[in-house]
Each structure stands twice: as structure tokens, then as C-alpha cells.
mmCIF file of C-alpha atoms in Angstrom:
data_model
loop_
_atom_site.group_PDB
_atom_site.id
_atom_site.type_symbol
_atom_site.label_atom_id
_atom_site.label_comp_id
_atom_site.label_asym_id
_atom_site.label_seq_id
_atom_site.Cartn_x
_atom_site.Cartn_y
_atom_site.Cartn_z
ATOM 1 C CA MET A 1 125.994 119.362 111.141
ATOM 2 C CA TYR A 2 122.682 118.568 109.527
ATOM 3 C CA LEU A 3 120.854 115.392 110.494
ATOM 4 C CA LYS A 4 120.669 114.384 106.816
ATOM 5 C CA ASP A 5 124.476 114.576 106.481
ATOM 6 C CA TYR A 6 124.923 112.697 109.749
ATOM 7 C CA PHE A 7 122.843 109.731 108.589
ATOM 8 C CA GLU A 8 124.308 109.733 105.070
ATOM 9 C CA ASN A 9 127.881 109.663 106.394
ATOM 10 C CA THR A 10 127.672 107.726 109.660
ATOM 11 C CA THR A 11 127.311 103.969 109.836
ATOM 12 C CA GLY A 12 125.887 102.045 112.733
ATOM 13 C CA VAL A 13 122.929 100.089 114.023
ATOM 14 C CA GLY A 14 119.444 101.515 114.454
ATOM 15 C CA VAL A 15 116.510 100.337 116.542
ATOM 16 C CA LEU A 16 112.979 101.666 116.041
ATOM 17 C CA SER A 17 110.696 101.245 119.055
ATOM 18 C CA THR A 18 106.919 101.510 118.977
ATOM 19 C CA ALA A 19 103.998 100.554 121.210
ATOM 20 C CA ASP A 20 100.435 99.581 120.471
ATOM 21 C CA GLU A 21 97.371 101.378 121.868
ATOM 22 C CA SER A 22 97.637 99.337 125.089
ATOM 23 C CA GLY A 23 101.303 100.204 125.613
ATOM 24 C CA HIS A 24 102.782 96.848 124.602
ATOM 25 C CA VAL A 25 106.263 97.745 123.338
ATOM 26 C CA ASP A 26 108.169 96.429 120.325
ATOM 27 C CA ALA A 27 111.711 97.153 119.119
ATOM 28 C CA ALA A 28 113.080 96.267 115.687
ATOM 29 C CA ILE A 29 116.320 96.786 113.776
ATOM 30 C CA TYR A 30 115.895 99.511 111.139
ATOM 31 C CA ALA A 31 118.227 101.133 108.635
ATOM 32 C CA ARG A 32 119.192 104.759 108.958
ATOM 33 C CA PRO A 33 116.230 107.066 108.390
ATOM 34 C CA HIS A 34 115.670 109.139 105.282
ATOM 35 C CA CYS A 35 115.745 112.873 106.024
ATOM 36 C CA MET A 36 113.263 114.453 103.647
ATOM 37 C CA GLU A 37 113.328 117.938 102.096
ATOM 38 C CA ASP A 38 110.260 119.012 104.108
ATOM 39 C CA GLY A 39 112.066 118.297 107.391
ATOM 40 C CA SER A 40 110.326 114.991 108.072
ATOM 41 C CA ILE A 41 112.069 111.711 108.852
ATOM 42 C CA ALA A 42 110.970 108.591 106.929
ATOM 43 C CA PHE A 43 111.434 104.834 107.238
ATOM 44 C CA ILE A 44 110.525 102.108 104.765
ATOM 45 C CA MET A 45 108.682 99.279 106.480
ATOM 46 C CA LEU A 46 106.705 96.146 105.793
ATOM 47 C CA ASP A 47 103.261 95.517 107.261
ATOM 48 C CA ARG A 48 104.614 93.893 110.390
ATOM 49 C CA LEU A 49 104.352 94.695 114.099
ATOM 50 C CA THR A 50 106.076 98.088 113.947
ATOM 51 C CA HIS A 51 103.748 99.298 111.190
ATOM 52 C CA LYS A 52 100.680 97.862 112.928
ATOM 53 C CA ASN A 53 101.621 99.607 116.198
ATOM 54 C CA LEU A 54 101.885 102.931 114.376
ATOM 55 C CA GLU A 55 98.300 102.554 113.131
ATOM 56 C CA THR A 56 97.006 102.930 116.699
ATOM 57 C CA ASN A 57 99.835 104.868 118.387
ATOM 58 C CA PRO A 58 101.762 107.461 116.322
ATOM 59 C CA HIS A 59 104.695 107.779 118.731
ATOM 60 C CA ALA A 60 108.059 106.081 118.187
ATOM 61 C CA ALA A 61 111.679 106.308 119.297
ATOM 62 C CA TYR A 62 114.702 105.577 117.121
ATOM 63 C CA LEU A 63 118.036 104.756 118.764
ATOM 64 C CA PHE A 64 121.148 104.861 116.569
ATOM 65 C CA ILE A 65 124.491 103.471 117.793
ATOM 66 C CA GLU A 66 127.485 104.562 115.722
ATOM 67 C CA ASP A 67 130.029 101.992 114.535
ATOM 68 C CA GLY A 68 133.491 102.221 116.051
ATOM 69 C CA GLY A 69 133.005 101.238 119.655
ATOM 70 C CA GLY A 70 131.982 103.296 122.608
ATOM 71 C CA TYR A 71 128.567 104.788 123.110
ATOM 72 C CA LYS A 72 128.198 107.426 120.416
ATOM 73 C CA GLY A 73 124.951 108.017 118.594
ATOM 74 C CA VAL A 74 121.567 109.673 118.854
ATOM 75 C CA ARG A 75 118.030 109.088 120.058
ATOM 76 C CA LEU A 76 115.181 110.497 117.972
ATOM 77 C CA PHE A 77 111.708 110.945 119.444
ATOM 78 C CA LEU A 78 109.178 110.802 116.628
ATOM 79 C CA GLU A 79 105.484 111.247 115.826
ATOM 80 C CA LYS A 80 103.946 109.714 112.699
ATOM 81 C CA ILE A 81 102.404 112.279 110.355
ATOM 82 C CA ARG A 82 101.576 110.259 107.224
ATOM 83 C CA GLU A 83 102.490 107.280 105.060
ATOM 84 C CA GLU A 84 102.610 106.126 101.445
ATOM 85 C CA LYS A 85 102.018 102.583 100.225
ATOM 86 C CA ASP A 86 104.046 101.033 97.370
ATOM 87 C CA SER A 87 104.991 104.442 95.912
ATOM 88 C CA LYS A 88 107.705 105.253 93.380
ATOM 89 C CA LEU A 89 109.528 107.158 96.112
ATOM 90 C CA ILE A 90 109.901 103.899 98.053
ATOM 91 C CA GLN A 91 111.578 102.329 95.017
ATOM 92 C CA GLN A 92 113.981 105.278 94.709
ATOM 93 C CA LEU A 93 114.917 105.258 98.391
ATOM 94 C CA SER A 94 115.221 101.453 98.573
ATOM 95 C CA ARG A 95 118.303 101.477 96.402
ATOM 96 C CA ARG A 96 120.294 102.744 99.377
ATOM 97 C CA CYS A 97 119.676 99.509 101.317
ATOM 98 C CA PRO A 98 119.029 96.676 98.869
ATOM 99 C CA VAL A 99 117.388 93.502 100.103
ATOM 100 C CA PRO A 100 119.926 90.662 100.571
ATOM 101 C CA GLU A 101 120.336 88.530 97.475
ATOM 102 C CA GLY A 102 117.624 85.924 97.076
ATOM 103 C CA GLU A 103 115.258 87.515 99.602
ATOM 104 C CA LYS A 104 112.000 89.075 98.498
ATOM 105 C CA ALA A 105 109.981 91.100 100.968
ATOM 106 C CA PRO A 106 106.421 89.767 100.932
ATOM 107 C CA GLY A 107 103.463 92.108 100.872
ATOM 108 C CA PRO A 108 103.178 95.862 100.550
ATOM 109 C CA ARG A 109 105.859 98.314 101.622
ATOM 110 C CA PHE A 110 105.129 101.587 103.367
ATOM 111 C CA LEU A 111 107.063 104.828 103.561
ATOM 112 C CA VAL A 112 106.172 106.200 106.972
ATOM 113 C CA PHE A 113 106.888 109.870 107.672
ATOM 114 C CA PHE A 114 107.541 111.284 111.134
ATOM 115 C CA ARG A 115 107.871 114.706 112.709
ATOM 116 C CA LEU A 116 111.025 114.968 114.841
ATOM 117 C CA LYS A 117 109.842 115.916 118.334
ATOM 118 C CA LYS A 118 113.177 115.767 120.153
ATOM 119 C CA ILE A 119 116.742 114.595 119.615
ATOM 120 C CA LEU A 120 119.190 113.575 122.330
ATOM 121 C CA LYS A 121 122.671 112.083 122.465
ATOM 122 C CA LEU A 122 122.792 108.321 122.892
ATOM 123 C CA ILE A 123 123.925 108.673 126.520
ATOM 124 C CA GLY A 124 122.670 111.426 128.818
ATOM 125 C CA GLY A 125 120.084 114.114 128.271
ATOM 126 C CA GLU A 126 122.136 116.463 126.124
ATOM 127 C CA THR A 127 121.065 117.646 122.676
ATOM 128 C CA PRO A 128 123.713 116.813 120.034
ATOM 129 C CA ASP A 129 125.069 119.450 117.676
ATOM 130 C CA LEU A 130 122.684 118.405 114.874
ATOM 131 C CA SER A 131 119.855 120.238 113.139
ATOM 132 C CA LEU A 132 117.296 119.490 110.457
#
């Protein structure tokens, strides 16, 4: 199965972990990633701690736990390659996960692109049957 199909058809909870240049770690709830045509993985983010960490340390890990009980899911090991600020592409992709009614996200939004360095199953060191 392709990673794009997996994330389009599988629901669950995702956590994106980053660290600053000194190694201070942060973890935040994030929606499923966008799998782009060029093979990159992208997340929409505000200018908060996760985004600030990625300005000084391009490495991140995304843990996705599938709905349905048990411990099924994937771990993605990522490296930031570029970002866009307040682009039309962000508006197009945002429709998938609308902001809750009445909430407005303050400040700029960024579309941050990552290269997939490694993918593992949620539990253990095995590579899942997924490809870009």
C-alpha cells in the first residue's frame, strides 16, 4: 500500500516530535500528514514551538496510532527540506481538517515539507508494508 493511501484512509491520532538546537524535546498533536506528488511529506503548522524548533533542528519524528484499539500504526523519521508561508496550497490542503467552529488560528501558517528518512511499525523495529 502507498503511504498516501494509508493516511487518506486510516484514522487515528498523530504526534509530531521535534527538538531545538540544544536537544530540548517537544511533542504536539498533529493531523495526518499530506503525502505530496514529489514524495515529500508535509504538515501545516502555526508559528509555535514545533515550527520554531524546526528552524534550528530539521529532524522530527511523527508517531501515528490507528483508531480501533491495540497498537497499530507507524513511526516516520523526517528531515525538513523546505517550507511555504501563507500559500494557496495551504488553503487547498486545509479543507481536509477545518478549524473548529468559532476558532481562528492567529498569525501566519506554514506548510513544512519533509524528506522521509525511515518508516517503522508503531511497535518493534520492523518496516511496514508501505511505500511512497
